[in-house]
Coordinates of C-alpha atoms and ligand atoms in Angstrom, one line a residue:
M210 CA -8.3 -16.6 -22.7
S211 CA -4.9 -15.1 -21.9
A212 CA -2.3 -15.0 -19.1
N213 CA -0.4 -11.8 -19.1
I214 CA 2.6 -10.7 -17.0
V215 CA 3.1 -7.0 -16.1
I216 CA 6.6 -6.4 -14.6
G217 CA 9.0 -3.6 -13.9
T218 CA 12.0 -3.0 -16.3
Q219 CA 14.0 -0.5 -14.3
W220 CA 14.5 -0.1 -10.4
G221 CA 10.7 -0.2 -9.5
D222 CA 7.9 2.4 -9.3
E223 CA 7.4 2.5 -13.0
G224 CA 3.7 2.6 -12.6
K225 CA 2.9 -1.1 -12.6
G226 CA 0.0 -0.6 -10.3
K227 CA -1.6 1.8 -12.8
I228 CA -1.1 -0.5 -15.8
I229 CA -2.4 -3.6 -13.9
D230 CA -5.5 -1.6 -12.8
I231 CA -6.2 -0.6 -16.4
L232 CA -5.7 -4.2 -17.8
A233 CA -7.5 -5.7 -14.8
S234 CA -10.8 -4.1 -16.2
R235 CA -10.5 -6.8 -18.9
A236 CA -9.2 -9.6 -16.6
E237 CA -11.0 -12.0 -14.3
V238 CA -7.9 -12.8 -12.1
V239 CA -5.0 -10.8 -10.9
V240 CA -2.1 -12.6 -9.2
R241 CA 0.9 -11.4 -7.1
S242 CA 3.7 -13.9 -7.1
Q243 CA 6.7 -12.4 -5.3
G244 CA 7.9 -9.6 -3.0
G245 CA 6.0 -8.3 -0.1
N246 CA 5.0 -4.9 1.4
N247 CA 8.3 -3.5 0.1
A248 CA 6.1 -2.8 -2.9
G249 CA 4.0 0.3 -3.2
H250 CA 1.6 0.3 -6.2
T251 CA -0.5 3.4 -6.8
V252 CA -3.9 3.4 -8.5
V253 CA -5.8 6.6 -9.2
S254 CA -9.4 6.3 -10.1
N255 CA -12.1 9.1 -10.2
G256 CA -9.7 11.4 -8.3
K257 CA -9.2 8.9 -5.5
T258 CA -5.7 7.5 -4.8
Y259 CA -5.2 4.0 -3.5
K260 CA -1.8 2.8 -2.4
L261 CA -1.5 -1.0 -2.4
H262 CA 1.4 -2.9 -0.9
L263 CA 0.4 -6.6 -0.7
I264 CA -3.1 -6.7 -2.2
P265 CA -3.2 -7.0 -6.0
S266 CA -4.1 -3.9 -7.8
G267 CA -7.2 -5.6 -9.3
I268 CA -9.0 -5.3 -6.0
L269 CA -10.9 -2.1 -7.1
Y270 CA -12.9 -4.3 -9.5
P271 CA -15.5 -6.2 -7.4
N272 CA -15.7 -9.2 -9.6
T273 CA -12.0 -9.8 -10.1
L274 CA -10.4 -12.7 -8.2
C275 CA -7.2 -11.3 -6.5
L276 CA -4.6 -13.9 -5.6
I277 CA -1.4 -13.8 -3.5
G278 CA 0.8 -16.6 -4.5
A279 CA 3.3 -18.8 -2.7
G280 CA 6.3 -16.8 -3.7
V281 CA 5.1 -13.7 -1.8
V282 CA 6.3 -12.9 1.8
L283 CA 3.3 -11.6 3.8
D284 CA 3.4 -9.3 6.8
P285 CA 0.1 -10.1 8.4
K286 CA -0.1 -6.9 10.5
D287 CA 0.4 -4.7 7.4
F288 CA -1.9 -6.9 5.4
I289 CA -4.7 -6.5 7.9
G290 CA -4.1 -2.7 7.9
E291 CA -4.5 -2.7 4.1
L292 CA -7.7 -4.8 4.3
N293 CA -9.2 -2.4 6.8
S294 CA -8.1 0.6 4.8
L295 CA -9.8 -0.8 1.7
H296 CA -13.0 -1.8 3.7
S297 CA -13.2 1.8 5.1
K298 CA -13.3 3.0 1.4
G299 CA -16.2 0.6 0.7
I300 CA -14.0 -1.9 -1.3
S301 CA -14.8 -5.5 -0.8
T302 CA -12.0 -8.1 -0.4
D303 CA -14.3 -11.1 -0.6
N304 CA -12.5 -12.2 -3.8
L305 CA -9.1 -12.2 -2.3
K306 CA -7.1 -15.5 -1.6
I307 CA -3.7 -16.2 -0.2
D308 CA -1.7 -19.3 -0.9
P309 CA -0.9 -21.3 2.4
R310 CA 2.6 -21.7 1.2
A311 CA 3.4 -18.0 1.3
H312 CA 6.0 -17.1 4.0
V313 CA 5.1 -14.9 6.9
V314 CA 7.2 -11.8 7.9
M315 CA 7.5 -12.1 11.7
P316 CA 8.6 -9.1 13.8
W317 CA 12.1 -10.4 14.2
H318 CA 12.5 -10.2 10.4
I319 CA 11.8 -6.5 10.6
T320 CA 14.1 -6.0 13.5
L321 CA 16.9 -8.0 11.8
D322 CA 16.4 -6.0 8.6
G323 CA 17.1 -2.8 10.5
L324 CA 20.0 -4.2 12.6
S325 CA 21.8 -5.6 9.6
E326 CA 21.4 -2.4 7.7
E327 CA 22.8 -0.5 10.7
F328 CA 25.7 -3.0 11.0
R329 CA 26.6 -2.5 7.3
G330 CA 27.1 1.2 8.0
N331 CA 27.8 3.1 4.7
M332 CA 27.7 -0.2 2.9
D333 CA 23.9 -0.5 3.6
I334 CA 21.6 -1.5 0.8
G335 CA 18.9 1.1 1.7
T336 CA 16.2 -1.5 2.1
T337 CA 12.6 -0.7 2.9
K338 CA 13.2 -2.2 6.3
R339 CA 10.0 -4.3 5.9
G340 CA 11.9 -7.6 6.8
I341 CA 11.8 -8.9 3.2
G342 CA 15.5 -10.1 3.0
P343 CA 15.4 -11.9 6.5
T344 CA 12.1 -13.6 5.6
Y345 CA 13.4 -14.9 2.4
M346 CA 16.6 -16.0 4.2
D347 CA 14.5 -18.2 6.5
K348 CA 12.5 -19.5 3.7
Y349 CA 15.7 -20.8 1.9
E350 CA 17.1 -21.9 5.2
R351 CA 13.9 -24.0 5.6
C352 CA 13.0 -22.6 9.0
G353 CA 10.3 -20.1 7.9
I354 CA 6.8 -19.8 9.1
R355 CA 4.2 -20.1 6.3
V356 CA 0.6 -18.8 6.1
Y357 CA -0.6 -22.4 6.8
D358 CA 1.2 -22.3 10.1
L359 CA -0.1 -18.8 10.9
V360 CA -3.7 -20.0 10.7
N361 CA -3.0 -23.1 12.8
P362 CA -2.3 -22.0 16.4
K363 CA -0.6 -25.2 17.4
L364 CA 1.9 -25.1 14.5
L365 CA 2.5 -21.5 14.9
K366 CA 3.4 -21.9 18.5
E367 CA 5.7 -24.8 17.8
K368 CA 7.5 -23.0 14.9
A369 CA 7.6 -19.5 16.4
L370 CA 9.1 -20.8 19.6
A371 CA 11.8 -22.8 17.7
T372 CA 12.8 -20.1 15.3
G373 CA 12.1 -17.2 17.7
K374 CA 14.6 -18.6 20.3
L375 CA 17.3 -18.5 17.7
K376 CA 16.4 -15.1 16.4
N377 CA 16.5 -13.7 19.9
K378 CA 20.0 -15.1 20.4
I379 CA 21.1 -13.4 17.2
I380 CA 19.3 -10.1 18.0
T381 CA 20.8 -10.0 21.6
E382 CA 24.2 -11.7 21.3
V383 CA 25.3 -10.6 17.7
Y384 CA 23.7 -7.2 17.5
G385 CA 23.1 -6.3 21.2
G386 CA 19.4 -5.7 20.5
E387 CA 16.4 -6.4 22.6
A388 CA 14.8 -9.9 22.7
F389 CA 11.2 -10.5 21.8
D390 CA 8.8 -11.9 24.3
L391 CA 7.9 -14.9 22.3
D392 CA 4.6 -15.7 24.1
K393 CA 3.4 -12.2 23.4
V394 CA 4.4 -12.5 19.7
I395 CA 2.6 -15.8 19.4
E396 CA -0.5 -14.5 21.1
E397 CA -0.6 -11.5 18.8
Y398 CA 0.1 -13.6 15.6
I399 CA -2.7 -16.1 16.5
E400 CA -5.1 -13.2 16.4
Y401 CA -3.8 -12.2 12.9
G402 CA -4.1 -15.8 11.8
K403 CA -7.8 -15.8 12.7
V404 CA -8.4 -12.7 10.4
L405 CA -6.4 -14.4 7.6
A406 CA -7.9 -17.9 7.9
P407 CA -10.9 -17.2 5.5
Y408 CA -8.6 -15.9 2.8
V409 CA -6.4 -19.0 2.6
D410 CA -6.7 -21.2 -0.5
D411 CA -4.4 -22.9 -3.1
V412 CA -3.5 -20.2 -5.5
S413 CA -1.7 -22.6 -7.9
V414 CA -5.0 -24.6 -8.3
L415 CA -7.1 -21.4 -8.5
T416 CA -4.9 -20.0 -11.2
Y417 CA -4.7 -23.2 -13.2
D418 CA -8.5 -23.8 -13.0
A419 CA -9.2 -20.2 -14.1
N420 CA -6.9 -20.6 -17.1
K421 CA -8.6 -23.9 -18.0
E422 CA -12.0 -22.2 -17.8
G423 CA -10.8 -19.6 -20.4
K424 CA -10.5 -16.7 -18.0
T425 CA -8.1 -13.8 -18.5
I426 CA -5.3 -13.7 -15.9
M427 CA -2.9 -10.8 -15.1
F428 CA 0.2 -11.4 -13.1
E429 CA 1.3 -8.3 -11.2
G430 CA 5.0 -7.9 -10.9
A431 CA 6.5 -6.1 -7.8
Q432 CA 9.9 -4.5 -7.7
A433 CA 11.6 -4.7 -11.0
T434 CA 14.3 -6.4 -13.2
L435 CA 17.3 -4.3 -12.0
L436 CA 16.3 -5.3 -8.4
D437 CA 16.3 -9.0 -9.2
I438 CA 18.5 -11.0 -6.9
D439 CA 20.5 -12.5 -9.9
F440 CA 19.9 -10.2 -12.8
G441 CA 19.9 -6.8 -11.0
T442 CA 22.6 -4.7 -9.5
Y443 CA 23.6 -7.2 -6.8
P444 CA 24.0 -6.7 -3.9
Y445 CA 21.8 -3.6 -4.3
V446 CA 18.7 -5.6 -5.0
T447 CA 15.7 -7.2 -3.3
S448 CA 15.6 -10.8 -2.2
S449 CA 13.2 -12.2 -4.8
H450 CA 12.9 -12.8 -8.6
P451 CA 10.8 -9.9 -10.0
L452 CA 11.4 -11.3 -13.5
S453 CA 8.8 -12.8 -15.8
A454 CA 10.2 -16.3 -15.0
G455 CA 9.7 -15.7 -11.3
V456 CA 5.9 -15.4 -11.9
C457 CA 5.5 -19.1 -12.7
V458 CA 7.6 -20.3 -9.7
G459 CA 5.9 -17.8 -7.4
T460 CA 2.4 -18.8 -8.4
G461 CA 2.8 -22.5 -9.1
V462 CA 2.0 -22.6 -12.9
G463 CA 3.9 -23.7 -15.9
P464 CA 5.6 -21.3 -18.3
K465 CA 3.4 -22.5 -21.2
M466 CA 0.4 -20.8 -19.7
I467 CA 1.9 -17.3 -20.3
T468 CA 0.7 -15.6 -23.5
N469 CA 2.0 -12.0 -23.2
I470 CA 4.7 -10.3 -21.2
I471 CA 4.5 -6.5 -20.8
G472 CA 7.4 -4.5 -19.2
V473 CA 6.6 -1.2 -17.6
A474 CA 9.2 1.7 -17.8
K475 CA 9.1 5.4 -17.0
A476 CA 10.0 7.8 -19.8
Y477 CA 13.0 8.5 -17.6
T478 CA 14.6 6.5 -14.7
T479 CA 14.3 6.5 -11.0
R480 CA 15.7 4.5 -8.1
V481 CA 15.1 4.5 -4.3
G482 CA 17.7 3.0 -2.0
K483 CA 21.4 2.7 -2.8
G484 CA 23.3 1.1 -5.7
P485 CA 24.6 2.1 -9.1
F486 CA 22.5 4.4 -11.4
P487 CA 24.5 5.3 -14.5
T488 CA 22.2 8.0 -15.8
E489 CA 21.5 9.7 -12.4
L490 CA 21.1 13.5 -12.6
D491 CA 22.5 15.3 -9.5
D492 CA 21.4 18.7 -10.9
E493 CA 18.5 21.0 -11.5
I494 CA 17.0 18.8 -14.2
G495 CA 17.1 15.9 -11.7
N496 CA 15.3 18.0 -9.1
T497 CA 12.7 19.2 -11.6
I498 CA 11.9 15.6 -12.6
R499 CA 11.6 14.7 -8.9
E500 CA 9.2 17.6 -8.2
K501 CA 7.1 17.4 -11.4
G502 CA 6.9 13.6 -11.3
G503 CA 6.2 13.5 -7.6
E504 CA 9.1 11.1 -7.2
F505 CA 8.8 10.2 -3.5
G506 CA 8.6 6.6 -2.4
T507 CA 5.0 5.0 -2.2
T508 CA 6.2 2.8 0.7
T509 CA 8.8 4.8 2.6
G510 CA 8.3 8.3 1.4
R511 CA 12.1 8.6 0.5
P512 CA 12.9 11.0 -2.3
R513 CA 13.6 8.9 -5.5
R514 CA 16.9 9.4 -7.3
T515 CA 16.2 10.6 -10.9
G516 CA 17.9 10.4 -14.2
W517 CA 17.6 10.1 -18.0
F518 CA 16.1 7.0 -19.7
D519 CA 18.6 4.3 -19.9
A520 CA 18.0 2.1 -23.0
V521 CA 20.9 -0.2 -21.8
I522 CA 19.0 -1.3 -18.8
V523 CA 15.6 -1.6 -20.5
R524 CA 17.2 -3.7 -23.3
H525 CA 18.6 -5.9 -20.6
S526 CA 15.0 -6.2 -19.3
V527 CA 13.6 -7.0 -22.7
R528 CA 16.1 -9.9 -23.0
V529 CA 15.9 -11.4 -19.5
N530 CA 12.1 -11.2 -19.4
G531 CA 11.4 -12.0 -23.0
L532 CA 9.1 -8.9 -23.3
D533 CA 6.4 -8.7 -25.9
G534 CA 5.7 -5.0 -25.3
L535 CA 6.7 -2.0 -23.3
A536 CA 4.3 0.4 -21.4
I537 CA 6.1 3.8 -21.0
N538 CA 4.6 5.9 -18.2
K539 CA 5.1 9.5 -17.1
L540 CA 5.9 10.9 -20.6
D541 CA 3.9 14.0 -19.4
T542 CA 6.6 14.7 -16.7
L543 CA 9.1 15.4 -19.5
S544 CA 7.2 18.3 -20.8
G545 CA 9.1 21.6 -20.6
L546 CA 12.4 20.1 -19.7
G547 CA 14.2 21.2 -22.9
N548 CA 16.1 18.7 -25.0
L549 CA 15.9 15.1 -23.7
K550 CA 18.8 12.8 -23.4
V551 CA 18.7 9.0 -23.7
C552 CA 21.5 6.6 -22.8
V553 CA 22.2 4.4 -25.8
G554 CA 25.3 2.6 -24.6
Y555 CA 28.1 2.6 -21.9
K556 CA 31.7 3.7 -22.7
K557 CA 34.4 1.8 -21.0
S558 CA 37.8 3.2 -20.0
D559 CA 39.4 1.4 -22.9
G560 CA 37.3 3.5 -25.2
S561 CA 35.0 0.7 -26.3
V562 CA 31.2 1.2 -26.2
I563 CA 29.0 -1.7 -24.9
K564 CA 25.3 -2.2 -25.4
N565 CA 24.7 -5.1 -22.9
F566 CA 24.3 -4.3 -19.2
P567 CA 27.5 -5.5 -17.4
P568 CA 26.9 -8.5 -15.0
T569 CA 28.9 -7.1 -12.1
L570 CA 29.1 -3.8 -10.2
E571 CA 32.9 -3.8 -10.9
G572 CA 32.2 -3.9 -14.7
L573 CA 29.6 -1.2 -14.3
E574 CA 32.0 1.1 -12.4
D575 CA 34.2 1.2 -15.5
C576 CA 31.2 2.6 -17.6
K577 CA 30.0 6.1 -18.5
P578 CA 26.7 6.6 -20.2
V579 CA 26.8 7.6 -23.9
Y580 CA 23.9 9.9 -24.6
E581 CA 21.8 10.8 -27.7
T582 CA 20.0 14.1 -27.5
L583 CA 16.4 14.2 -28.7
E584 CA 14.1 17.1 -29.2
G585 CA 12.0 17.9 -26.2
F586 CA 8.4 19.3 -26.0
N587 CA 6.5 21.9 -24.0
E588 CA 2.9 21.0 -24.6
D589 CA 0.6 19.6 -21.9
I590 CA 0.0 16.1 -23.2
S591 CA -2.1 14.9 -20.1
S592 CA -5.3 14.8 -22.1
C593 CA -4.0 13.1 -25.3
K594 CA -6.1 10.0 -26.1
N595 CA -4.2 8.6 -29.0
F596 CA -0.6 8.5 -30.3
E597 CA -1.2 10.8 -33.3
E598 CA -2.4 13.5 -30.9
L599 CA 0.9 13.7 -29.2
P600 CA 3.4 16.4 -30.4
V601 CA 5.7 15.1 -33.1
A602 CA 8.7 15.3 -30.7
C603 CA 6.9 13.0 -28.2
Q604 CA 6.1 10.5 -31.0
N605 CA 9.7 10.6 -32.1
Y606 CA 11.0 10.1 -28.6
I607 CA 8.8 7.0 -28.1
R608 CA 9.7 5.6 -31.6
R609 CA 13.4 6.1 -30.7
L610 CA 13.0 4.2 -27.4
E611 CA 11.3 1.4 -29.3
E612 CA 14.3 1.1 -31.7
L613 CA 16.9 1.3 -28.9
C614 CA 15.2 -1.2 -26.6
E615 CA 14.3 -3.5 -29.5
C616 CA 10.7 -3.7 -28.3
K617 CA 7.5 -2.2 -29.4
V618 CA 5.8 0.4 -27.1
C619 CA 2.2 -0.7 -26.7
M620 CA 1.1 1.8 -24.0
V621 CA 2.0 5.4 -23.2
G622 CA 1.1 6.9 -19.8
V623 CA 0.3 10.7 -19.8
G624 CA -0.9 11.1 -16.3
P625 CA -1.6 9.1 -13.1
D626 CA -5.3 8.4 -13.6
R627 CA -6.5 5.1 -15.1
T628 CA -7.9 7.1 -18.1
Q629 CA -4.7 8.8 -18.9
I630 CA -3.3 6.1 -21.1
I631 CA -2.6 5.8 -24.9
E632 CA -2.9 2.3 -26.3
R633 CA -1.3 1.5 -29.6
Ligands
LIG38 P1 4.6 0.9 -9.1 O1 5.3 0.6 -7.8 O2 5.4 0.5 -10.3 O3 3.2 0.5 -9.1 O4 4.6 2.5 -9.2 P2 4.3 3.5 -8.0 O5 2.8 3.6 -7.8 O6 5.2 3.3 -6.8 O7 4.9 4.9 -8.6 C1 4.4 5.4 -9.8 C2 3.8 6.8 -9.5 O8 3.6 7.4 -10.8 C3 2.5 6.8 -8.8 O9 2.4 8.0 -8.1 C4 1.5 6.9 -10.0 O10 0.3 7.4 -9.6 C5 2.2 7.8 -11.0 N1 2.0 7.6 -12.4 C6 1.8 6.4 -13.1 N2 1.8 6.6 -14.4 C7 1.9 7.9 -14.6 C8 1.9 8.7 -15.7 O11 1.8 8.3 -16.9 N3 2.0 10.1 -15.5 C9 2.1 10.6 -14.3 N4 2.3 11.9 -14.1 N5 2.1 9.9 -13.2 C10 2.0 8.5 -13.3
LIG39 P1 7.6 -1.5 -6.4 O1 6.8 -2.8 -6.5 C1 11.3 0.6 -5.7 C2 14.3 -1.5 -3.2 C3 14.6 -0.8 -1.9 C4 16.1 -1.2 -1.8 C5 16.1 -2.6 -2.4 C6 16.1 -3.7 -1.3 O2 6.8 -0.4 -5.7 O3 8.2 -1.0 -7.7 P2 14.1 -4.6 0.2 O4 13.2 -3.8 1.3 O5 13.3 -5.2 -0.9 O6 15.0 -5.6 0.8 O7 15.0 -3.4 -0.4 O8 15.0 -2.7 -3.2 N1 12.8 -1.7 -3.5 C7 12.1 -1.0 -4.3 N2 12.3 0.1 -5.0 N3 10.1 0.0 -5.8 C8 9.9 -1.1 -5.1 O9 8.7 -1.8 -5.3 C9 10.9 -1.6 -4.3 N4 10.9 -2.7 -3.5 C10 12.2 -2.8 -3.0 O10 14.5 0.6 -2.0 O11 16.9 -0.4 -2.6
LIG40 MG1 6.1 1.5 -6.1

């Protein structure tokens, strides 16, 4: 019996999907607790690539119960697209459940996401434009539509009319956009509700009972620590809590259930969207990492910004998440790059060097990364099966990351396939 959390320690896309898929082979339940289809989690198995956005990455195992918790925001149209895509590949979704409390992304949320980004001009956040922020805004304003409403036509009609009228006013009168035909929206969403109805169940109860029965549970984080609404690079963040603590709130279980917290990092750093990125490489090495690592967004296809491993941000993640271990993916991408740099601290304009990630953007602006140079490697490591098989320079790189981040590295990814993992 164990309840394990897997979360991102950087700015997302660390390979959480891959790690969850690997660990799900030993789990009976996989739970998503926050975020929405802004996430893009890739699983590669037997040469086939699956891109998941809302459905937990445990879905490839037919006997694994996959749960979408109350803290998730769910776009029913996209969700149904994902269901259909899995069905067409012969994957069953019979073991999938959605909490009735989860909030629904309505079409005006997506429109408002786009309009507010446009309005911000060059101060935009670079969101995925999936309506995530506006949906969480309504949730906290207490005017949101939940999955329970979606599957009850009378409630949906009532709530969608009330909130939809206000949204239309904002869209047309504030932004000069086009109003939604509310009757049409309601008609369309009633149909989505019919598809979703059989999947609705109380995820808090299901998770609690599974734990009581001694089953192994994996909580699948989406986004990442530096995108957390409070502990990330605000305002260049997402609108949820992708931290380990967010898992309990987003599922409806107590923190004492959690036995193990794994943070996933890349052996370097990437970011999509805008916002600070101290170790960003705007040069040939950055381009090489992007090309070799295939660093293009799973959800939006945008090229990811790339840079050296930043031990300051990962140490920040170790602290705010209480990590028990790190999984370092994409070590293979660093082969052939020459010497490798790792950021070990930030130097401020007064000459002092800090080790803790600054709480504000203003504080961060005053910081320049301090690098340590480590020996690189040229070998192809993609078929290495255990740590000792790795070139000595690779082993030293990982050991140094452990020291700097103050957390042991329990897994090392050497390729995208579920078999390309070294466990320690
Ligand atoms: P997630 O959002 O954290 O689940 O990560 P994404 O799926 O968005 O992005 C990670 C990308 O890296 C995907 O294309 C994965 O297939 C790939 N990947 C994961 N681990 C490794 C690894 O160890 N090596 C290589 N080369 N690719 C990896
Ligand atoms: P996974 O789970 C990387 C980023 C967006 C943008 C910011 C806010 O695949 O790691 P939002 O649409 O959430 O309002 O956008 O957050 N972002 C991600 N970046 N991986 C993700 O998810 C992300 N989800 C959101 O690019 O900068
Ligand atoms: Mg991703």
